[in-house]
Short mmCIF file of N, CA and C in Angstrom, two decimals:
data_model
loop_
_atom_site.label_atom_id
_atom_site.label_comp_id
_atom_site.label_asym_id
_atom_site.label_seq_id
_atom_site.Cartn_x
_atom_site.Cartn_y
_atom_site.Cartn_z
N UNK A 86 17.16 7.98 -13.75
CA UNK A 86 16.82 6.90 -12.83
C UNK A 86 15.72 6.05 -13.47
N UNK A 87 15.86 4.71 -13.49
CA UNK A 87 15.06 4.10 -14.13
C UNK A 87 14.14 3.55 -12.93
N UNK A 88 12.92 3.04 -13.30
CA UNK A 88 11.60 2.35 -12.66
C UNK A 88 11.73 1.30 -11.20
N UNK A 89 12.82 0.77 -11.35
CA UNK A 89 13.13 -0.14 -10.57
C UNK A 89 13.88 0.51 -9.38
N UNK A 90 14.69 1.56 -9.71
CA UNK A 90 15.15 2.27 -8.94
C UNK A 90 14.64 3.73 -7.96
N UNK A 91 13.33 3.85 -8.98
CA UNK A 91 12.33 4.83 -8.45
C UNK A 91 11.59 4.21 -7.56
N UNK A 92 11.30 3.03 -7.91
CA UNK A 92 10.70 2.06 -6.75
C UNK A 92 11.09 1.77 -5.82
N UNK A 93 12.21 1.29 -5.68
CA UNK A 93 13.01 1.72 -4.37
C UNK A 93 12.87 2.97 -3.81
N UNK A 94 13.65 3.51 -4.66
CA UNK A 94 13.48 5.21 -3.16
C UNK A 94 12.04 5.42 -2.70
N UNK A 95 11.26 5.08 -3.40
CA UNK A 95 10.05 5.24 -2.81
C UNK A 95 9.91 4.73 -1.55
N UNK A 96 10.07 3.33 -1.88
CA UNK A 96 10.19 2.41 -0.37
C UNK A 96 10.99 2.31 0.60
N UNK A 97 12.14 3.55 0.30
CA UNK A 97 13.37 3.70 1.02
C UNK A 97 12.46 4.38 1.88
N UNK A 98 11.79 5.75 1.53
CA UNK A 98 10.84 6.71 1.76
C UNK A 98 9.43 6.24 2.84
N UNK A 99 9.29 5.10 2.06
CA UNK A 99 7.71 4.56 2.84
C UNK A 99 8.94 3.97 4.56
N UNK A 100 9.72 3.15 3.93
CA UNK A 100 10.34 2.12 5.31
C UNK A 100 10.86 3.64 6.11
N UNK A 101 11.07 4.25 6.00
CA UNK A 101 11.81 5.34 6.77
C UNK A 101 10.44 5.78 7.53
N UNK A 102 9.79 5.85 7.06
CA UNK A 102 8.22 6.73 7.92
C UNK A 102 8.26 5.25 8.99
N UNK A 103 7.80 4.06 8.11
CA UNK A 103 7.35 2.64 8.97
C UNK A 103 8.36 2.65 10.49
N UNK A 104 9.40 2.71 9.98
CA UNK A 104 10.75 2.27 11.03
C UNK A 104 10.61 3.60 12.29
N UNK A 105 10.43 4.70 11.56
CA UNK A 105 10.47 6.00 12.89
C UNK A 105 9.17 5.72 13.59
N UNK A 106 7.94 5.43 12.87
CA UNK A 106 6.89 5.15 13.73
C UNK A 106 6.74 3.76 14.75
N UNK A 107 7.28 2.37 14.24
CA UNK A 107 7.68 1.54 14.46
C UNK A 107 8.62 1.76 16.13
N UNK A 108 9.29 2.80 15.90
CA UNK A 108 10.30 3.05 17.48
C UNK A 108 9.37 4.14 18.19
N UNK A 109 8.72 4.54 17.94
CA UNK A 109 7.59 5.54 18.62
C UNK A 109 6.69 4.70 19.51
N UNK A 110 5.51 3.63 18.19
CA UNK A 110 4.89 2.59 18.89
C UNK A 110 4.54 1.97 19.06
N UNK A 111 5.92 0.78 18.55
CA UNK A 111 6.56 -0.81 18.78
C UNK A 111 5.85 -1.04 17.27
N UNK A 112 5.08 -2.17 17.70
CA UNK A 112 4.33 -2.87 16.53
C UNK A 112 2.52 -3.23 17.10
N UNK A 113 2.52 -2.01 17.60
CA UNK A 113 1.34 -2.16 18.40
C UNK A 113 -0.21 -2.35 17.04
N UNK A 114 0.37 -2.04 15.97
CA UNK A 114 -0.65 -2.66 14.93
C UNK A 114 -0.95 -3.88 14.81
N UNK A 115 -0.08 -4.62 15.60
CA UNK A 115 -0.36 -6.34 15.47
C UNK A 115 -1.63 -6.97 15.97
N UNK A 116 -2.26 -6.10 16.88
CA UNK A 116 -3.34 -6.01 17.09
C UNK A 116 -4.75 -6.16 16.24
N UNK A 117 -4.11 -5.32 14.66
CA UNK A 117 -5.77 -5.02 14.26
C UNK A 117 -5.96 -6.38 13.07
N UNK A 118 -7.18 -6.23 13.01
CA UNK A 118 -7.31 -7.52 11.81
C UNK A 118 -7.37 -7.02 10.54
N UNK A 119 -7.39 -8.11 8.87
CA UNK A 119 -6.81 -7.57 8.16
C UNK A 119 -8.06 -6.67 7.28
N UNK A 120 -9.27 -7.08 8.28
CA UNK A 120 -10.35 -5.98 7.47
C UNK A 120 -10.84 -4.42 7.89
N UNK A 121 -9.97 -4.51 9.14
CA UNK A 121 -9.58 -3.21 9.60
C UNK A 121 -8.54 -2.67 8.86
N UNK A 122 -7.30 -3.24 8.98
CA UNK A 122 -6.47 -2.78 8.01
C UNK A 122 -6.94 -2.10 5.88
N UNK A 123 -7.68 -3.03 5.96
CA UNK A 123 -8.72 -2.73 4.55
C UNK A 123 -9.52 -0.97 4.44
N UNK A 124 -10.05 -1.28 5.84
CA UNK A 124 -10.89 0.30 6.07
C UNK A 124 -9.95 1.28 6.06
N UNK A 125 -8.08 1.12 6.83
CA UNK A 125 -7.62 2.09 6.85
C UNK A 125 -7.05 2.64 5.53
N UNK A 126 -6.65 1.15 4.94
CA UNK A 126 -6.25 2.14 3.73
C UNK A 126 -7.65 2.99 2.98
N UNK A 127 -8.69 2.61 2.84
CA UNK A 127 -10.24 2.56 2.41
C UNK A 127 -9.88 4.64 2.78
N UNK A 128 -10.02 4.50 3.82
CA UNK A 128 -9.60 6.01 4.55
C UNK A 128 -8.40 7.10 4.06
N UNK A 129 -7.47 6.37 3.30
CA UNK A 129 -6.27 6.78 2.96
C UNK A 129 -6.73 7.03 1.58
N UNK A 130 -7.22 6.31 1.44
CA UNK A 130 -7.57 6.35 -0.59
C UNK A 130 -8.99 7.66 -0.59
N UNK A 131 -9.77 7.21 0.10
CA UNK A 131 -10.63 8.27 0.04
C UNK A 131 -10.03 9.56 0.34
N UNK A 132 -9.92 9.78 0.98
CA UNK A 132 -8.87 11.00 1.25
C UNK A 132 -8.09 12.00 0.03
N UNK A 133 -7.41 11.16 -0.38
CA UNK A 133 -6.83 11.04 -1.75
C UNK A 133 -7.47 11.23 -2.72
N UNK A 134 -9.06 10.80 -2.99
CA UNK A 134 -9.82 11.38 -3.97
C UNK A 134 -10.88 12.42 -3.81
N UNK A 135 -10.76 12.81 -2.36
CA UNK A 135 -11.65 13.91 -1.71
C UNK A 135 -10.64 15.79 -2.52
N UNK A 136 -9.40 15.31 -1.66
CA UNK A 136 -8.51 16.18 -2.48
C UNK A 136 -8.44 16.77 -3.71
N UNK A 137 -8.69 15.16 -4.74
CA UNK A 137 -8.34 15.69 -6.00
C UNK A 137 -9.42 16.29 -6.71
N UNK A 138 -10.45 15.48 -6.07
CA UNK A 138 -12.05 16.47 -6.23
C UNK A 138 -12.21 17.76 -6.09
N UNK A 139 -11.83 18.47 -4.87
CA UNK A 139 -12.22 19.29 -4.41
C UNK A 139 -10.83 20.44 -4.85
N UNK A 140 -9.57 19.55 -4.71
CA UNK A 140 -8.55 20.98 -4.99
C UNK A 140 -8.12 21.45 -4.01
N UNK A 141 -8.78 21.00 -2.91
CA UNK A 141 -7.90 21.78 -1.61
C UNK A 141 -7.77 20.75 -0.48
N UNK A 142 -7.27 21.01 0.62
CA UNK A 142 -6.90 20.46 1.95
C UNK A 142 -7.43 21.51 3.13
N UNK A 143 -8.24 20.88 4.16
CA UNK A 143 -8.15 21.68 5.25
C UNK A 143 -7.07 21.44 6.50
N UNK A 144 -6.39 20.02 6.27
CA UNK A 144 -5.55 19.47 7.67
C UNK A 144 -4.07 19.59 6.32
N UNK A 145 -3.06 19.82 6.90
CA UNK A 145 -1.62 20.32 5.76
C UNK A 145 -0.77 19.14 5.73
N UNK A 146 -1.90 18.24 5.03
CA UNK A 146 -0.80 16.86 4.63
C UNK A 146 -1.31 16.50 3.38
N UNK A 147 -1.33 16.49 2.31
CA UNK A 147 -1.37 16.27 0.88
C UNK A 147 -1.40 14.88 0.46
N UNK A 148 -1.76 14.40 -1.01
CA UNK A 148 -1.77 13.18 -1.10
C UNK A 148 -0.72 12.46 -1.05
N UNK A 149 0.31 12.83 -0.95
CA UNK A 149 1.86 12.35 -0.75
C UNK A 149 1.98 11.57 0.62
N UNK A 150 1.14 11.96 1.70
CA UNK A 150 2.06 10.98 2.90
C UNK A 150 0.35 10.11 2.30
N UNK A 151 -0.27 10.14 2.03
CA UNK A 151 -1.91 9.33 2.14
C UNK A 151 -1.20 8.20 1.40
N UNK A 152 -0.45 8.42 0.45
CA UNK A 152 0.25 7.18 -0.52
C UNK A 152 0.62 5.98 0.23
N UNK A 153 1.48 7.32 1.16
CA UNK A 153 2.81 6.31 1.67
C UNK A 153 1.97 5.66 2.53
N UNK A 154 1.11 6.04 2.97
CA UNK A 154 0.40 6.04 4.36
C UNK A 154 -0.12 4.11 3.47
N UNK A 155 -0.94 4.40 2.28
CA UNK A 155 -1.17 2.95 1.80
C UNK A 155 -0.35 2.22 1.58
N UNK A 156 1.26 2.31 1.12
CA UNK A 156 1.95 1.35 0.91
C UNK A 156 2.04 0.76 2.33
N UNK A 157 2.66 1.53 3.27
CA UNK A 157 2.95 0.63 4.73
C UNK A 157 1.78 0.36 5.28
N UNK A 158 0.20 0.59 5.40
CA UNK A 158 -0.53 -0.03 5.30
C UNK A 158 -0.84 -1.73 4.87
N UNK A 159 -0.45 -1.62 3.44
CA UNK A 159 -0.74 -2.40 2.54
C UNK A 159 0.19 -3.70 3.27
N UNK A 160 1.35 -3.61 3.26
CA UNK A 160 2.72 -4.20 3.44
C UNK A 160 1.72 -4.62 5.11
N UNK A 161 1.84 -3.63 6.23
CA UNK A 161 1.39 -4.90 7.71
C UNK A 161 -0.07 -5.27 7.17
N UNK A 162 -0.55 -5.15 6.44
CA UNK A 162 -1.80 -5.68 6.19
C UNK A 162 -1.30 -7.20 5.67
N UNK A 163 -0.49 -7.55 4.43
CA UNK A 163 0.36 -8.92 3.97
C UNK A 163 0.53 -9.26 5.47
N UNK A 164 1.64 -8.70 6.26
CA UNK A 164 2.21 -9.65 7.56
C UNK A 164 1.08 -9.97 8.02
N UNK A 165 -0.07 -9.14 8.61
CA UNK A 165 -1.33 -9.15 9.59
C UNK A 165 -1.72 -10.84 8.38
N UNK A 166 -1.78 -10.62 7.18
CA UNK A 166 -2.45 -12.29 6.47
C UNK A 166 -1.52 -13.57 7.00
N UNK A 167 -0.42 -12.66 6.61
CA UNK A 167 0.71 -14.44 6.93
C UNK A 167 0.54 -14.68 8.48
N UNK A 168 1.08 -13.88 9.29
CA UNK A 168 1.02 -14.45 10.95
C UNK A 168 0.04 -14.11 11.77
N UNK A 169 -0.94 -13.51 11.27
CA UNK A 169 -2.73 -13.61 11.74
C UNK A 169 -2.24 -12.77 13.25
N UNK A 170 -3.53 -12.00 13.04
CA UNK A 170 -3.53 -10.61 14.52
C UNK A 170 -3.25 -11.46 15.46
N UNK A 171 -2.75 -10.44 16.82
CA UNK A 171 -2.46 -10.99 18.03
C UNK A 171 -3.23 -10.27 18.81
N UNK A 172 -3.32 -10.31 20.33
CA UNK A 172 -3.83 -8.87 21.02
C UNK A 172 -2.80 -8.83 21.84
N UNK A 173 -1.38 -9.04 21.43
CA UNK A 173 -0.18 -8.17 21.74
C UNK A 173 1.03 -7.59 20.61
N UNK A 174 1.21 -6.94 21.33
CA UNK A 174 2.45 -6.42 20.20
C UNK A 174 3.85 -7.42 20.67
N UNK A 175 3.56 -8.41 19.49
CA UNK A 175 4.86 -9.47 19.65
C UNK A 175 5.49 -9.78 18.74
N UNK A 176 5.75 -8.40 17.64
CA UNK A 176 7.16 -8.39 17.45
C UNK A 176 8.30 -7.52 17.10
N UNK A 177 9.71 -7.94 17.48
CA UNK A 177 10.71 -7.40 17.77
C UNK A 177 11.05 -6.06 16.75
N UNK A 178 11.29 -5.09 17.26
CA UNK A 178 11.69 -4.11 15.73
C UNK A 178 12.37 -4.56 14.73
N UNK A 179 13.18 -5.37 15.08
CA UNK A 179 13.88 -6.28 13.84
C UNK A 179 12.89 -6.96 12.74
N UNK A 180 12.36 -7.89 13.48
CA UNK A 180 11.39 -8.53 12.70
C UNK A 180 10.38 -8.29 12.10
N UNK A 181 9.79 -6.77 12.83
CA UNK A 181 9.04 -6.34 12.20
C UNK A 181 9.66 -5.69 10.69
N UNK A 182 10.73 -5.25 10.88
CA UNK A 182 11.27 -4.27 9.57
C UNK A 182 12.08 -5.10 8.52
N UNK A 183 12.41 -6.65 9.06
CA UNK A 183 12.48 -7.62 7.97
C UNK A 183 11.15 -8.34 7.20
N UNK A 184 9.98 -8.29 7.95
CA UNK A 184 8.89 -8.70 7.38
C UNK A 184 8.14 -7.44 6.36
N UNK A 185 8.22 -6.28 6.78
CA UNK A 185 8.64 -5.29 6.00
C UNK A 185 9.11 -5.14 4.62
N UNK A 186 10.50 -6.25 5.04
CA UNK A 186 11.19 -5.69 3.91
C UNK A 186 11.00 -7.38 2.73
N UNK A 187 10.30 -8.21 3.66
CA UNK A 187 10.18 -9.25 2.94
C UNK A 187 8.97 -8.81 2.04
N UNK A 188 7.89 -8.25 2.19
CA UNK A 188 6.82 -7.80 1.45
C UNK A 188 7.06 -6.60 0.52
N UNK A 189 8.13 -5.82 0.45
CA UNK A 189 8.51 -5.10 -0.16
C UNK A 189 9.22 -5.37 -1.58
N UNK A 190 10.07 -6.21 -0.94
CA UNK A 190 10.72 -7.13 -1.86
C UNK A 190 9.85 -7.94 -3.08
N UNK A 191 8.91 -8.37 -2.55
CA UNK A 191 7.64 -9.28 -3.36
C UNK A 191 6.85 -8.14 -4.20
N UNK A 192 6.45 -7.02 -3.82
CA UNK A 192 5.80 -5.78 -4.31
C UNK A 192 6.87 -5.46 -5.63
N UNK A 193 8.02 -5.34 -5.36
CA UNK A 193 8.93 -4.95 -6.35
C UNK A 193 8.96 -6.16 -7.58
N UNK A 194 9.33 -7.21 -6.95
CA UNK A 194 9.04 -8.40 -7.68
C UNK A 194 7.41 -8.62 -9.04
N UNK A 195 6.87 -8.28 -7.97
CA UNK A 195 5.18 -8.28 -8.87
C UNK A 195 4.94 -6.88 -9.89
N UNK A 196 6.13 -5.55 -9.64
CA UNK A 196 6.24 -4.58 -10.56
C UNK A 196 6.66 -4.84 -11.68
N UNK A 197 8.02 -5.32 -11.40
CA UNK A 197 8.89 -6.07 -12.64
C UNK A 197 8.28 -6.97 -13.78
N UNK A 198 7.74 -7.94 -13.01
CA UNK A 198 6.84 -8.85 -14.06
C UNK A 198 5.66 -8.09 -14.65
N UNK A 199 4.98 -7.46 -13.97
CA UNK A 199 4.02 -6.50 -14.31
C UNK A 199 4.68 -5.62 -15.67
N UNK A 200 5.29 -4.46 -15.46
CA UNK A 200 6.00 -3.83 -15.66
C UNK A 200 6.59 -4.62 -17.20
N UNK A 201 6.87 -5.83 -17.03
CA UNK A 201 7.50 -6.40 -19.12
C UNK A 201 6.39 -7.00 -19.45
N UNK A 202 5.41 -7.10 -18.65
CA UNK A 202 4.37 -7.27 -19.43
C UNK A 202 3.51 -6.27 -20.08
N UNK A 203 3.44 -5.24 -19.52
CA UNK A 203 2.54 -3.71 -20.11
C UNK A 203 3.43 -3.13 -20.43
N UNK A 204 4.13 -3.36 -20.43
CA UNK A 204 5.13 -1.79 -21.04
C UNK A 204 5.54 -0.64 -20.73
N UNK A 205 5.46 -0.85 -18.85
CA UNK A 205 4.76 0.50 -18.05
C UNK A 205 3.94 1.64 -18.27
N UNK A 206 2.54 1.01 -18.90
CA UNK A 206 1.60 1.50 -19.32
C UNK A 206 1.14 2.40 -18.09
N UNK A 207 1.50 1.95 -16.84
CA UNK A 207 1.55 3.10 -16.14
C UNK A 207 1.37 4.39 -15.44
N UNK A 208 2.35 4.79 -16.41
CA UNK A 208 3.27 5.80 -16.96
C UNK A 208 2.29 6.84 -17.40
N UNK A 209 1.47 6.37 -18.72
CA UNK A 209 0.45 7.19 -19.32
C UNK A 209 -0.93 7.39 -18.41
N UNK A 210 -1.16 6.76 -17.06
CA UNK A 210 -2.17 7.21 -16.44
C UNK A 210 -1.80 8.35 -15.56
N UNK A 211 -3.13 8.68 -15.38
CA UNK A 211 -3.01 9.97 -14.14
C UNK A 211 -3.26 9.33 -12.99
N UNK A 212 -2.55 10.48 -12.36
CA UNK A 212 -2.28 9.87 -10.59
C UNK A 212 -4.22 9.66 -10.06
N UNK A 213 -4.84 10.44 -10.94
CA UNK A 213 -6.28 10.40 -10.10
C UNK A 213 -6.98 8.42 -10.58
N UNK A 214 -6.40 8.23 -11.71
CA UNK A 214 -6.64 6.76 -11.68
C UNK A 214 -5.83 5.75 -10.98
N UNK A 215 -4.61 5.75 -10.83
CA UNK A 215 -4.18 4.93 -9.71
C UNK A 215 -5.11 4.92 -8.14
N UNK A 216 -5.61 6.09 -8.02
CA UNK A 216 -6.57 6.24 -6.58
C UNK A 216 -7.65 5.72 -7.11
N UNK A 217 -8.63 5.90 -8.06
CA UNK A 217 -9.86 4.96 -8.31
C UNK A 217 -8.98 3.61 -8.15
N UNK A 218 -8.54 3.20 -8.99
CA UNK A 218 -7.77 1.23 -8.70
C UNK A 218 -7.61 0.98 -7.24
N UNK A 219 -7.19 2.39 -6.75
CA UNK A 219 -7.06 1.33 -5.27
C UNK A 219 -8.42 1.56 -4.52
N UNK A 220 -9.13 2.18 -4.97
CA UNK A 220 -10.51 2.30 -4.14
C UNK A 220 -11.60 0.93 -4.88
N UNK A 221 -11.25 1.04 -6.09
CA UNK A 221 -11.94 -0.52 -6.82
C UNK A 221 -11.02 -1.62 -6.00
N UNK A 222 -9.97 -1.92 -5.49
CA UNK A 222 -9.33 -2.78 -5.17
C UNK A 222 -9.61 -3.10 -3.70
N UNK A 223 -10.14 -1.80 -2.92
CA UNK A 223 -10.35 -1.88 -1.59
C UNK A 223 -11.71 -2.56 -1.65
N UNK A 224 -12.86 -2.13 -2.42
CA UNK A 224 -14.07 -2.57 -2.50
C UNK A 224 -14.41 -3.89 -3.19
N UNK A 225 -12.98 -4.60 -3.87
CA UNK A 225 -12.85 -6.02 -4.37
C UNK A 225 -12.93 -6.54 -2.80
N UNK A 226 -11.65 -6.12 -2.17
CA UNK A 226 -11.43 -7.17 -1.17
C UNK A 226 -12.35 -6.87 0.04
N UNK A 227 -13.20 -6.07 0.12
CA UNK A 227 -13.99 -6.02 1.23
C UNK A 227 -15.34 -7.50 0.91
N UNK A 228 -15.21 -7.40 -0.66
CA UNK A 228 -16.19 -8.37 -1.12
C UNK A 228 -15.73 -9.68 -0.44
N UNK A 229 -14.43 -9.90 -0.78
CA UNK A 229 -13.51 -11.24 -0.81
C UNK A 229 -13.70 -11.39 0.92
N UNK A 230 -13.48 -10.30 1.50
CA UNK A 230 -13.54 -10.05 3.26
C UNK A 230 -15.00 -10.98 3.96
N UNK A 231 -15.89 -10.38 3.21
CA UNK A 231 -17.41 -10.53 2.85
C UNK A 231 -17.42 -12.43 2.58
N UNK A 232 -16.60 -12.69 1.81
CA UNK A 232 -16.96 -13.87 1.43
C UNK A 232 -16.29 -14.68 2.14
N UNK A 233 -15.64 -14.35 3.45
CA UNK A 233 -14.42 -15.12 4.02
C UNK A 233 -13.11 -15.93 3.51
N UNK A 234 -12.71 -14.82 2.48
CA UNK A 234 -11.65 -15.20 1.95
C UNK A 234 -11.55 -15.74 0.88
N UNK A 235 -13.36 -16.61 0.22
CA UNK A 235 -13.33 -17.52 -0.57
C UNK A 235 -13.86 -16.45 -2.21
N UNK A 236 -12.82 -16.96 -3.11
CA UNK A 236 -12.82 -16.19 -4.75
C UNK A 236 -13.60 -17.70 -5.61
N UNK A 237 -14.36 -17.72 -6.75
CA UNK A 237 -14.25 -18.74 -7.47
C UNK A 237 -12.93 -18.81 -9.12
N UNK A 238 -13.23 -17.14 -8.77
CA UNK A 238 -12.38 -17.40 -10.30
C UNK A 238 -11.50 -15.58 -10.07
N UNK A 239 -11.28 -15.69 -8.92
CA UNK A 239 -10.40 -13.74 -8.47
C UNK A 239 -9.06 -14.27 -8.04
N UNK A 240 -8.63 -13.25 -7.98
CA UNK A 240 -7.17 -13.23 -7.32
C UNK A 240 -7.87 -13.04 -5.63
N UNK A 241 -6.77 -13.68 -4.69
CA UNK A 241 -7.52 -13.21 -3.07
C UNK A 241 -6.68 -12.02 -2.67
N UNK A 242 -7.29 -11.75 -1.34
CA UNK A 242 -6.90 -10.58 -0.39
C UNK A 242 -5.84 -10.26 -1.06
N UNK A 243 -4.61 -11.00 -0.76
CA UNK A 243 -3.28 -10.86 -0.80
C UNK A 243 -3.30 -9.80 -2.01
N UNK A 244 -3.26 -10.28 -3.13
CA UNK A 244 -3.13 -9.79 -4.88
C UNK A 244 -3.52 -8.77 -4.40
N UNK A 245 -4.70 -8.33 -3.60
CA UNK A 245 -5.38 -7.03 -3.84
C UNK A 245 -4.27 -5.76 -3.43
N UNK A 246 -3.64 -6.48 -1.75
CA UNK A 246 -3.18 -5.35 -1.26
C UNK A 246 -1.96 -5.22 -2.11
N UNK A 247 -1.22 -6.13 -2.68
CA UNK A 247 -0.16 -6.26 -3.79
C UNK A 247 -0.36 -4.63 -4.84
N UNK A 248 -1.20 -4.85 -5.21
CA UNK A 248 -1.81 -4.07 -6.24
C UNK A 248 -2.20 -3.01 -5.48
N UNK A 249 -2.72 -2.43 -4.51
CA UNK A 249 -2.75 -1.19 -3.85
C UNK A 249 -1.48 -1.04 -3.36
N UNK A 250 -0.58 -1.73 -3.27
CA UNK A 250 0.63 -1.44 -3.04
C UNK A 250 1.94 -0.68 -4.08
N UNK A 251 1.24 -1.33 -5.02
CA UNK A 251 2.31 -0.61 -6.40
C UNK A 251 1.15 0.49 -7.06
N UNK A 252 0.20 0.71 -7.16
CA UNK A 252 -0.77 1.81 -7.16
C UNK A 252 -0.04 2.78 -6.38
N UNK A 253 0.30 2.86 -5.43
CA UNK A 253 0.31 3.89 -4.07
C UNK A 253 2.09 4.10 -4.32
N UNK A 254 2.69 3.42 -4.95
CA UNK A 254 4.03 3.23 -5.76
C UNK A 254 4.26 4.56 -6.56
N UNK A 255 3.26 4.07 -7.95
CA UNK A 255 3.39 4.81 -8.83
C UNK A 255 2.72 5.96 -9.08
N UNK A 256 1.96 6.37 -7.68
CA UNK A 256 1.49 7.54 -7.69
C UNK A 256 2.66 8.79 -7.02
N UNK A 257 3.45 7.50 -5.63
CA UNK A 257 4.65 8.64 -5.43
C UNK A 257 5.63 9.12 -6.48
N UNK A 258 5.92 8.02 -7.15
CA UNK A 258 7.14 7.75 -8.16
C UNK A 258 6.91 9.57 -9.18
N UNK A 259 5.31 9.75 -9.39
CA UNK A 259 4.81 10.55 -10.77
C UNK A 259 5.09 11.97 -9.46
N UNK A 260 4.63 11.88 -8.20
CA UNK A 260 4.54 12.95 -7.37
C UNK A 260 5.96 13.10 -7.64
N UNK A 261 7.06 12.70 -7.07
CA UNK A 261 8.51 12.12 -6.77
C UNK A 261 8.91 13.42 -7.85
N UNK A 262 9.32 12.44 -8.78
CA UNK A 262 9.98 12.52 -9.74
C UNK A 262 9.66 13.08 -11.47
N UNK A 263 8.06 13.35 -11.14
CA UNK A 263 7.25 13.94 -12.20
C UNK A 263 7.09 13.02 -13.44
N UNK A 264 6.53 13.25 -14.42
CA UNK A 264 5.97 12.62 -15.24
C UNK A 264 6.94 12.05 -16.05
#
């Protein structure tokens, strides 16, 4: 199975968690804003390097759902940028799991180009550096959060969660499917 296709099942994997929770309860995340969304993944990533620190778990969920937990994070965090919080849950399961799949789509997109440009350099990191990148990436955009959005010479919000998004990728992909 090649890269492009590991990337998928991954996200077959992440949308399958999104969609069962999604019918549990609605899209009631539409609610939070996108620097809340920032803290949760912030929470997900730490987590993730508390683990690899320490070697153990006291609650029996491993860094494997914390991943996934950041990609679909990452992904309503993009929607929460494009159609800005509500304080209702207004929208349809459909739409939510096409906006979903529209940010998914773009994530895959930004691998690919990524991906012929490095060489899937990747590949040769350890899963414990993909979790520093997304904890440097969470603490970029809390800056960018900080600055109300405004970069002089950065990539914004968006790029960031992009990039914690294929981070949290290729850490399942190495869990997945091994080295």
């Amino acid at each position: 199975m090649n890269t492009n296709q590991q990337f998928e099942q991954i996200i077959v994997t992440c949308r399958d968690l999104f969609a069962k929770k999604l019918k549990d309860y609605g899209a009631a995340w539409r609610i939070m804003r996108p620097s809340s969304l920032t803290d949760q993944i912030f929470i997900k990533a730490n987590r993730i390097r508390s683990i690899e620190t320490k070697g153990t778990t006291m609650i029996d969920e491993g860094i494997r759902s914390e991943f996934i937990g950041i990609v679909n994070y990452g992904i309503i965090a993009l929607i929460q940028l494009e159609l800005g919080y509500t304080d209702t849950d207004d929208l349809t399961h459909e739409a939510a799991l096409a906006k979903y799949d529209e940010y998914a789509a773009k994530a895959l997109a930004l691998m690919k180009a990524k991906n012929h440009d490095y060489d899937e350099a990747w590949r040769g990191m350890r899963i414990s550096s993909y979790t520093d990148l997304i904890l440097m990436k969470i603490y970029r955009t809390k800056q960018i959060e900080s600055n109300e959005g405004q970069t002089i010479v950065s990539e914004g919000i968006d790029a960031n969660y992009m990039d914690m998004i294929n981070y949290a990728v290729f850490g399942l992909i190495k869990i997945d499917f091994g080295e």
